[in-house]
Tab-separated table of C-alpha atoms and ligand atoms in Angstrom:
chain	number	residue	atom	x	y	z
A	130	MET	CA	8.705	5.594	-1.578
A	131	TYR	CA	6.807	7.323	-4.369
A	132	ILE	CA	4.222	10.038	-4.660
A	133	ASN	CA	1.487	9.965	-7.335
A	134	PHE	CA	-0.124	6.641	-6.414
A	135	TRP	CA	-3.215	5.577	-4.487
A	136	TYR	CA	-2.521	4.541	-0.901
A	137	PRO	CA	-4.841	2.852	1.592
A	138	VAL	CA	-5.510	5.254	4.468
A	139	ALA	CA	-7.733	3.327	6.883
A	140	THR	CA	-10.727	1.015	6.925
A	141	SER	CA	-14.114	2.669	6.401
A	142	GLU	CA	-15.044	2.164	10.074
A	143	GLU	CA	-11.915	3.880	11.338
A	144	ILE	CA	-12.787	7.219	9.706
A	145	THR	CA	-15.681	9.008	11.378
A	146	ALA	CA	-17.366	12.413	11.585
A	147	GLU	CA	-16.905	12.429	15.361
A	148	LYS	CA	-13.158	12.340	15.759
A	149	PRO	CA	-10.228	13.109	13.429
A	150	LEU	CA	-7.872	10.209	12.775
A	151	LYS	CA	-4.099	10.633	12.518
A	152	VAL	CA	-2.426	8.512	9.855
A	153	GLU	CA	1.241	8.393	8.884
A	154	ILE	CA	1.966	7.479	5.254
A	155	LEU	CA	5.186	8.011	3.277
A	156	SER	CA	6.802	9.430	6.442
A	157	LEU	CA	4.326	12.321	6.724
A	158	ASN	CA	1.293	12.808	8.943
A	159	PHE	CA	-2.244	13.227	7.659
A	160	VAL	CA	-5.630	13.749	9.235
A	161	ALA	CA	-8.670	11.794	8.056
A	162	PHE	CA	-12.306	12.535	8.900
A	163	ARG	CA	-15.841	12.494	7.461
A	164	ASP	CA	-18.133	15.435	6.830
A	165	GLY	CA	-21.828	15.473	7.682
A	166	ASP	CA	-22.676	13.794	4.340
A	167	GLY	CA	-20.408	10.907	5.245
A	168	GLU	CA	-17.735	11.833	2.673
A	169	ALA	CA	-14.224	10.898	3.774
A	170	HIS	CA	-11.437	13.483	3.528
A	171	LEU	CA	-7.691	13.383	3.954
A	172	LEU	CA	-5.671	16.529	4.682
A	173	SER	CA	-2.084	17.293	5.540
A	174	ASP	CA	-1.896	17.202	9.349
A	175	ILE	CA	0.206	20.364	9.806
A	176	CYS	CA	-1.778	23.479	10.718
A	177	VAL	CA	-0.281	26.375	8.721
A	178	HIS	CA	-0.724	28.798	11.633
A	179	ARG	CA	2.089	27.550	13.846
A	180	GLY	CA	2.350	23.859	13.165
A	181	GLY	CA	-0.353	22.306	15.356
A	182	SER	CA	-1.337	18.703	14.626
A	183	LEU	CA	-4.887	18.826	13.289
A	184	ALA	CA	-5.462	15.180	14.126
A	185	GLU	CA	-5.028	16.019	17.808
A	186	GLY	CA	-7.992	18.376	17.559
A	187	TRP	CA	-11.713	17.754	17.225
A	188	MET	CA	-14.608	18.056	14.773
A	189	GLN	CA	-16.999	20.985	14.553
A	190	ASP	CA	-19.430	21.952	11.734
A	191	ASP	CA	-17.888	19.451	9.280
A	192	CYS	CA	-14.430	20.925	9.945
A	193	VAL	CA	-11.398	19.662	11.795
A	194	VAL	CA	-10.403	22.101	14.540
A	195	CYS	CA	-6.733	22.707	15.346
A	196	PRO	CA	-6.263	22.132	19.089
A	197	TYR	CA	-3.706	24.972	19.448
A	198	HIS	CA	-5.680	28.139	18.519
A	199	GLY	CA	-8.896	26.739	17.095
A	200	TRP	CA	-8.485	27.317	13.346
A	201	ARG	CA	-11.053	25.252	11.470
A	202	TYR	CA	-10.367	23.462	8.178
A	203	GLY	CA	-12.988	21.984	5.822
A	204	GLY	CA	-12.634	18.838	3.746
A	205	ASP	CA	-11.248	20.934	0.869
A	206	GLY	CA	-8.343	21.984	3.111
A	207	LYS	CA	-9.428	25.627	3.286
A	208	CYS	CA	-9.546	27.384	6.614
A	209	THR	CA	-13.091	28.588	7.361
A	210	THR	CA	-12.660	30.154	10.790
A	211	ILE	CA	-9.757	31.883	12.600
A	212	PRO	CA	-10.668	32.934	16.128
A	213	SER	CA	-7.542	35.135	16.449
A	214	ILE	CA	-8.258	37.210	13.324
A	215	GLY	CA	-10.683	39.569	15.071
A	216	TYR	CA	-14.389	40.139	14.502
A	217	ASP	CA	-14.183	41.554	10.977
A	218	GLY	CA	-11.316	39.576	9.472
A	219	LYS	CA	-11.642	36.783	6.903
A	220	PRO	CA	-9.214	33.860	6.612
A	221	PRO	CA	-6.497	34.761	4.097
A	222	ALA	CA	-5.972	32.644	0.955
A	223	ARG	CA	-2.774	31.218	2.463
A	224	ALA	CA	-4.772	29.677	5.304
A	225	LYS	CA	-5.153	26.266	3.668
A	226	VAL	CA	-3.600	22.821	3.802
A	227	ASP	CA	-3.339	20.171	1.081
A	228	SER	CA	-6.460	18.049	0.586
A	229	TYR	CA	-6.099	14.773	-1.323
A	230	PRO	CA	-8.466	12.969	-3.709
A	231	VAL	CA	-10.201	10.076	-1.956
A	232	GLN	CA	-11.955	6.892	-3.120
A	233	GLU	CA	-13.807	4.588	-0.758
A	234	LYS	CA	-14.054	0.995	-1.962
A	235	TYR	CA	-13.985	-2.538	-0.558
A	236	GLY	CA	-14.407	-1.171	2.989
A	237	ILE	CA	-11.192	0.841	2.643
A	238	VAL	CA	-10.562	4.571	2.161
A	239	PHE	CA	-7.825	5.248	-0.403
A	240	ALA	CA	-6.170	8.592	-1.104
A	241	PHE	CA	-4.166	9.759	-4.089
A	242	LEU	CA	-0.962	11.176	-2.625
A	243	GLY	CA	0.299	13.440	-5.353
A	244	GLY	CA	-0.552	16.411	-7.488
A	245	LEU	CA	-1.409	14.824	-10.851
A	246	PRO	CA	-4.715	15.843	-12.441
A	247	ALA	CA	-7.392	13.107	-12.540
A	248	GLU	CA	-6.735	12.086	-16.169
A	249	GLU	CA	-3.022	11.487	-15.545
A	250	ARG	CA	-3.278	9.507	-12.331
A	251	PRO	CA	-2.229	5.853	-12.242
A	252	SER	CA	-5.342	3.853	-11.384
A	253	LEU	CA	-6.241	2.225	-8.088
A	254	MET	CA	-5.991	-1.576	-8.246
A	255	GLU	CA	-9.575	-2.783	-8.741
A	256	ILE	CA	-11.305	-6.042	-7.785
A	257	LYS	CA	-13.494	-7.095	-10.698
A	258	GLU	CA	-15.172	-9.978	-8.863
A	259	TYR	CA	-16.097	-7.875	-5.797
A	260	ASP	CA	-19.851	-7.971	-5.139
A	261	THR	CA	-20.446	-10.347	-8.013
A	262	ASP	CA	-22.442	-13.581	-7.897
A	263	GLY	CA	-20.522	-16.619	-6.796
A	264	TRP	CA	-17.811	-14.685	-4.960
A	265	ARG	CA	-17.562	-13.982	-1.258
A	266	SER	CA	-15.201	-11.350	0.137
A	267	SER	CA	-13.611	-11.196	3.543
A	268	ASP	CA	-13.549	-7.959	5.488
A	269	ALA	CA	-10.289	-6.089	5.096
A	270	ILE	CA	-7.534	-7.401	7.322
A	271	VAL	CA	-4.990	-4.751	8.311
A	272	LEU	CA	-1.488	-5.907	9.194
A	273	HIS	CA	1.088	-3.577	10.706
A	274	VAL	CA	4.573	-4.856	9.908
A	275	ASP	CA	8.095	-3.700	10.797
A	276	TYR	CA	9.649	-3.743	7.341
A	277	TYR	CA	9.691	-1.726	4.157
A	278	TYR	CA	6.732	-2.201	1.818
A	279	GLU	CA	8.928	-3.091	-1.188
A	280	ARG	CA	10.262	-6.135	0.649
A	281	SER	CA	6.652	-7.187	1.144
A	282	ILE	CA	5.682	-6.778	-2.517
A	283	GLU	CA	8.832	-8.572	-3.638
A	284	ASN	CA	7.919	-11.462	-1.361
A	285	GLY	CA	4.621	-11.786	-3.223
A	286	LEU	CA	6.528	-11.980	-6.527
A	287	ASP	CA	8.884	-14.639	-5.216
A	288	PRO	CA	7.812	-18.218	-5.990
A	289	ALA	CA	10.996	-19.647	-4.453
A	290	HIS	CA	10.053	-18.881	-0.841
A	291	ASN	CA	6.769	-20.782	-0.781
A	292	GLU	CA	8.092	-24.235	-0.053
A	293	PHE	CA	10.455	-22.996	2.645
A	294	VAL	CA	8.434	-20.360	4.473
A	295	HIS	CA	5.020	-22.046	4.263
A	296	PRO	CA	5.208	-25.633	5.510
A	297	THR	CA	1.421	-25.711	5.281
A	298	HIS	CA	1.743	-25.750	1.472
A	299	GLY	CA	3.380	-29.170	1.508
A	300	PHE	CA	6.995	-28.281	2.315
A	301	GLN	CA	8.616	-29.818	-0.710
A	302	GLY	CA	11.617	-27.687	0.193
A	303	ALA	CA	12.397	-30.345	2.766
A	304	LYS	CA	13.109	-32.818	-0.055
A	305	PRO	CA	16.828	-32.745	-0.886
A	306	ASP	CA	16.233	-32.711	-4.665
A	307	TYR	CA	13.551	-29.987	-4.596
A	308	ARG	CA	13.994	-27.290	-7.245
A	309	VAL	CA	11.780	-24.261	-7.812
A	310	PRO	CA	9.652	-24.802	-10.930
A	311	ASP	CA	9.904	-22.363	-13.798
A	312	PHE	CA	7.185	-19.762	-14.097
A	313	GLU	CA	5.855	-17.263	-16.572
A	314	LEU	CA	6.754	-13.568	-16.246
A	315	LYS	CA	4.926	-10.854	-18.143
A	316	ASP	CA	4.307	-7.149	-17.903
A	317	LEU	CA	0.984	-5.656	-16.887
A	318	GLU	CA	-0.292	-2.100	-17.269
A	319	LEU	CA	1.470	-0.872	-14.105
A	320	GLY	CA	3.708	-3.740	-13.082
A	321	CYS	CA	4.409	-7.394	-13.751
A	322	TYR	CA	2.881	-10.830	-13.231
A	323	CYS	CA	4.522	-14.138	-12.415
A	324	GLY	CA	2.772	-17.439	-12.086
A	325	GLY	CA	2.470	-21.063	-12.991
A	326	ALA	CA	1.750	-24.526	-11.653
A	327	MET	CA	2.749	-24.994	-8.036
A	328	ASP	CA	4.448	-28.009	-6.543
A	329	SER	CA	2.208	-27.576	-3.553
A	330	SER	CA	-0.132	-30.430	-4.244
A	331	GLU	CA	0.434	-31.990	-0.847
A	332	TYR	CA	-1.449	-29.528	1.312
A	333	LYS	CA	-1.283	-30.381	4.976
A	334	ASP	CA	-3.981	-27.963	5.954
A	335	ASP	CA	-7.561	-29.231	6.232
A	336	THR	CA	-9.134	-26.134	4.689
A	337	MET	CA	-6.884	-26.360	1.655
A	338	LYS	CA	-7.379	-30.079	1.267
A	339	ARG	CA	-11.112	-29.544	1.281
A	340	VAL	CA	-10.944	-26.891	-1.433
A	341	ARG	CA	-8.700	-28.983	-3.610
A	342	ASP	CA	-10.637	-32.174	-3.088
A	343	GLY	CA	-7.774	-34.107	-4.650
A	344	ALA	CA	-8.274	-32.622	-8.108
A	345	GLY	CA	-5.586	-31.508	-10.572
A	346	ILE	CA	-2.724	-29.129	-10.091
A	347	THR	CA	-2.797	-25.804	-8.261
A	348	VAL	CA	-2.017	-22.863	-10.525
A	349	ALA	CA	-1.131	-19.587	-8.849
A	350	GLY	CA	0.261	-16.233	-9.792
A	351	THR	CA	0.913	-12.769	-8.436
A	352	GLY	CA	0.759	-9.443	-10.215
A	353	THR	CA	1.706	-5.950	-9.125
A	354	HIS	CA	-0.051	-2.661	-9.763
A	355	GLY	CA	2.075	0.371	-9.035
A	356	PRO	CA	4.742	0.202	-6.362
A	357	ASN	CA	2.434	-0.719	-3.510
A	358	SER	CA	-0.371	-3.050	-4.563
A	359	MET	CA	-0.569	-6.623	-5.740
A	360	PHE	CA	-2.965	-9.510	-6.252
A	361	THR	CA	-2.456	-13.238	-5.899
A	362	HIS	CA	-4.846	-15.562	-7.702
A	363	ILE	CA	-4.690	-19.147	-6.500
A	364	ASN	CA	-6.635	-21.675	-8.560
A	365	PHE	CA	-6.661	-24.757	-6.356
A	366	THR	CA	-8.621	-26.496	-9.113
A	367	PRO	CA	-9.971	-25.051	-12.370
A	368	GLU	CA	-13.154	-24.161	-10.431
A	369	ASN	CA	-12.030	-23.341	-6.894
A	370	ALA	CA	-10.081	-20.160	-6.378
A	371	PHE	CA	-8.884	-17.677	-3.777
A	372	HIS	CA	-8.257	-14.187	-5.160
A	373	GLN	CA	-6.248	-12.057	-2.762
A	374	TYR	CA	-5.637	-8.305	-2.977
A	375	MET	CA	-3.128	-6.248	-1.045
A	376	TRP	CA	-2.706	-2.490	-0.960
A	377	GLU	CA	0.248	-1.401	1.072
A	378	ALA	CA	0.868	1.936	2.763
A	379	PRO	CA	4.470	2.602	3.735
A	380	ILE	CA	4.147	4.285	7.136
A	381	ASN	CA	7.779	5.306	6.765
A	382	GLU	CA	10.983	3.613	5.666
A	383	ASN	CA	10.768	0.966	8.368
A	384	GLN	CA	7.108	0.126	8.782
A	385	THR	CA	4.167	-0.706	6.562
A	386	ARG	CA	0.408	-1.126	6.905
A	387	ILE	CA	-0.933	-3.861	4.635
A	388	PHE	CA	-4.635	-3.926	3.736
A	389	PHE	CA	-5.574	-7.438	2.675
A	390	LEU	CA	-8.777	-8.815	1.159
A	391	ASN	CA	-9.467	-12.469	0.323
A	392	LEU	CA	-12.205	-13.334	-2.166
A	393	ARG	CA	-13.271	-16.906	-2.778
A	394	ASN	CA	-15.652	-18.713	-5.099
A	395	CYS	CA	-15.759	-21.846	-2.983
A	396	MET	CA	-16.639	-22.615	0.651
A	397	LEU	CA	-19.216	-19.850	0.298
A	398	ASP	CA	-20.903	-20.692	3.596
A	399	PRO	CA	-20.418	-17.630	5.875
A	400	GLU	CA	-19.437	-20.035	8.616
A	401	MET	CA	-16.219	-20.654	6.691
A	402	ASP	CA	-15.195	-16.967	6.967
A	403	ALA	CA	-13.398	-17.422	10.277
A	404	LYS	CA	-11.580	-20.519	9.064
A	405	VAL	CA	-10.379	-18.815	5.860
A	406	ARG	CA	-9.324	-15.738	7.815
A	407	GLU	CA	-7.371	-17.855	10.286
A	408	ARG	CA	-5.693	-19.709	7.403
A	409	ASN	CA	-4.692	-16.459	5.681
A	410	LEU	CA	-3.372	-14.945	8.906
A	411	ASP	CA	-1.279	-18.052	9.605
A	412	ILE	CA	0.316	-17.775	6.165
A	413	ALA	CA	0.799	-13.999	6.515
A	414	HIS	CA	2.576	-14.479	9.841
A	415	GLN	CA	4.896	-17.063	8.331
A	416	ASP	CA	5.981	-14.385	5.828
A	417	ILE	CA	6.144	-11.655	8.476
A	418	ALA	CA	8.472	-13.756	10.669
A	419	ILE	CA	11.030	-13.979	7.814
A	420	LEU	CA	10.620	-10.483	6.362
A	421	SER	CA	10.954	-8.632	9.642
A	422	LYS	CA	14.468	-10.111	10.032
A	423	LEU	CA	15.831	-9.085	6.596
A	424	ASP	CA	18.994	-6.992	6.487
A	425	PRO	CA	18.989	-4.441	5.022
A	426	ILE	CA	15.419	-3.715	6.030
A	427	ARG	CA	14.877	-1.911	2.722
A	428	THR	CA	15.458	-3.056	-0.859
A	429	PRO	CA	19.083	-2.304	-1.781
A	430	TYR	CA	19.696	0.345	-4.420
A	431	SER	CA	21.631	-2.070	-6.616
A	432	ASN	CA	20.977	-5.728	-7.489
A	433	THR	CA	24.725	-6.351	-7.140
A	434	LYS	CA	24.203	-6.010	-3.397
A	435	GLU	CA	22.329	-9.332	-3.501
A	436	VAL	CA	22.866	-12.538	-5.517
A	437	LEU	CA	19.698	-12.893	-7.566
A	438	MET	CA	18.706	-16.176	-9.248
A	439	PRO	CA	16.421	-16.945	-12.203
A	440	ALA	CA	13.503	-17.397	-9.784
A	441	ASP	CA	14.090	-13.776	-8.708
A	442	LYS	CA	13.317	-12.514	-12.210
A	443	ALA	CA	9.931	-11.100	-11.169
A	444	VAL	CA	11.565	-9.292	-8.238
A	445	ALA	CA	14.115	-7.825	-10.669
A	446	ARG	CA	11.332	-6.761	-13.015
A	447	TYR	CA	9.464	-5.048	-10.175
A	448	ARG	CA	12.647	-3.123	-9.365
A	449	GLU	CA	12.869	-2.012	-13.011
A	450	TRP	CA	9.328	-0.701	-12.776
A	451	MET	CA	10.309	1.310	-9.710
A	452	LYS	CA	13.069	2.907	-11.783
A	453	VAL	CA	10.447	4.029	-14.300
A	454	TRP	CA	8.677	6.005	-11.583
A	455	GLU	CA	11.947	7.245	-10.163
A	456	ARG	CA	12.883	8.670	-13.592
A	457	ARG	CA	9.520	10.443	-13.652
A	458	GLY	CA	10.591	12.338	-10.573
A	459	TRP	CA	8.113	10.637	-8.225
A	460	ARG	CA	10.610	9.079	-5.802
A	461	ILE	CA	10.856	10.725	-2.385
A	462	ASP	CA	14.344	11.927	-1.496
A	463	VAL	CA	14.380	10.268	1.907
A	464	GLU	CA	17.893	11.383	2.796
A	465	THR	CA	16.983	15.053	2.460
A	466	LEU	CA	13.720	14.393	4.256
A	467	ARG	CA	15.570	12.770	7.160
A	468	THR	CA	18.051	15.658	7.414
A	469	LYS	CA	15.654	18.575	7.154
A	470	ARG	CA	12.692	17.156	9.002
A	471	GLY	CA	12.187	19.031	12.220
A	472	ASP	CA	13.289	22.294	10.600
A	473	ILE	CA	10.837	22.235	7.709
A	474	GLY	CA	7.155	21.279	7.631
A	475	TYR	CA	6.599	19.194	4.507
A	476	ALA	CA	3.472	18.200	2.596
A	477	ILE	CA	2.936	15.985	-0.406
A	478	PRO	CA	1.741	18.350	-3.149
A	479	SER	CA	-1.995	17.906	-3.732
A	480	PRO	CA	-3.753	18.579	-7.067
A	481	GLY	CA	-4.905	21.912	-5.576
A	482	ARG	CA	-1.357	23.227	-5.993
A	483	ARG	CA	-1.842	23.170	-9.784
A	484	THR	CA	-4.634	25.723	-9.651
A	485	SER	CA	-3.748	28.009	-6.762
A	486	GLY	CA	-0.609	29.487	-5.237
A	487	ASN	CA	0.433	30.722	-1.820
A	488	TRP	CA	1.101	27.315	-0.261
A	489	VAL	CA	2.745	27.607	3.108
A	490	LEU	CA	4.316	24.154	3.548
A	491	ASP	CA	7.277	23.028	1.451
A	492	GLU	CA	6.701	20.180	-0.993
A	493	ILE	CA	8.247	16.899	0.082
A	494	PRO	CA	11.749	16.586	-1.447
A	495	LEU	CA	11.880	14.341	-4.539
A	496	LEU	CA	14.790	12.870	-6.458
A	497	PRO	CA	15.317	14.781	-9.702
A	498	GLU	CA	13.365	13.724	-12.772
A	499	GLY	CA	15.307	11.628	-15.291
A	500	ALA	CA	17.905	10.518	-12.741
A	501	GLU	CA	18.264	7.321	-10.780
A	502	GLN	CA	20.495	6.440	-7.904
A	503	SER	CA	22.039	3.293	-9.383
A	504	SER	CA	23.205	2.262	-12.833
A	505	THR	CA	21.030	0.212	-15.179
A	506	ALA	CA	23.895	-2.254	-15.702
A	507	ASP	CA	23.961	-2.995	-11.971
A	508	ASP	CA	20.260	-3.445	-11.876
A	509	ALA	CA	20.200	-6.016	-14.631
A	510	ALA	CA	22.390	-8.356	-12.539
A	511	ILE	CA	20.822	-11.754	-12.030
A	512	GLY	CA	22.840	-14.896	-11.271
B	1711	FES	S1	-1.283	26.164	15.300
B	1711	FES	FE1	-3.208	25.592	14.586
B	1711	FES	S2	-4.464	27.203	15.181
B	1711	FES	FE2	-2.498	27.846	15.812
B	1712	FE2	FE1	4.600	-16.108	1.421
């Protein structure tokens, strides 16, 4: 898991000005709420007085109130009121928690979990066709799954599973002489892309058959953006496409929340929304059934701990990208976190730590910059 990327926090509807929302991301707890202007905020959940959970409290005057002794924190993370300080006292500078940059888009609230200044932050994965003529977007679907987010992203980059996991695509994997077709792999700004013509021309599903209308070859591809987001563009025909976007939030090392949006430029009738949603959920659950049984549950540190094939080249490339961010010192040291948690209250450093001192909570432990846990030679292993 890595700091310094944008993570989906919750859907827009889930975050309100009436009640704070507790969210676990990257193994730490956060509290999300809106102020009176409707702006969403995300703060570290640990009250710096004596460790109360802010999300268990309530809202008052645009602030979240700690349920233990009533300290109030504004959206900027600063404490505005301390009932136990006496009538003349003012909250000290240390009375603050980390507050994270937020963007609200596509019906989802995203937060930047890291301390980089705005100009150095990796971007949020954008949807260019959102709200444009000829495209219709689904509402965000949120899936809670019991596996590590990297296994999920790797599954998106894996063209070899389609014909085995998704019988609805045609199930050419059932043919004894089936072989996975070759595909193109290239680098993107913050990840990689793999794609090509699919063998899946024999759709069994009515919705898919209707979109294809018997024409041409389906061309599909998936690209990643940072460790935790990806898109899949499926061109059923040169004109008819589904563009799917997924931002993933590791809850911890064992669970993930996946925020999924499907955009389409065909079947634009709103009455088709339910059908498309049902279709996408069916396919998602086919993946979930396989991925939740993987062992180990997390991506192994070395590729020699699996036997990778040429069709795993995009998975291998994704793992190389993760090493880039590990060398930057952005990878969370989960072993230290596991050992010390309970004795130490941790926070992900927010950008505010660059401009002010006196932070009470320890910064989440990170693996040292420039180092990686496995050798490059091991990680190149394919075949
Ligand atoms: S622990 Fe939050 S106010 Fe005391
Ligand atoms: Fe799949």
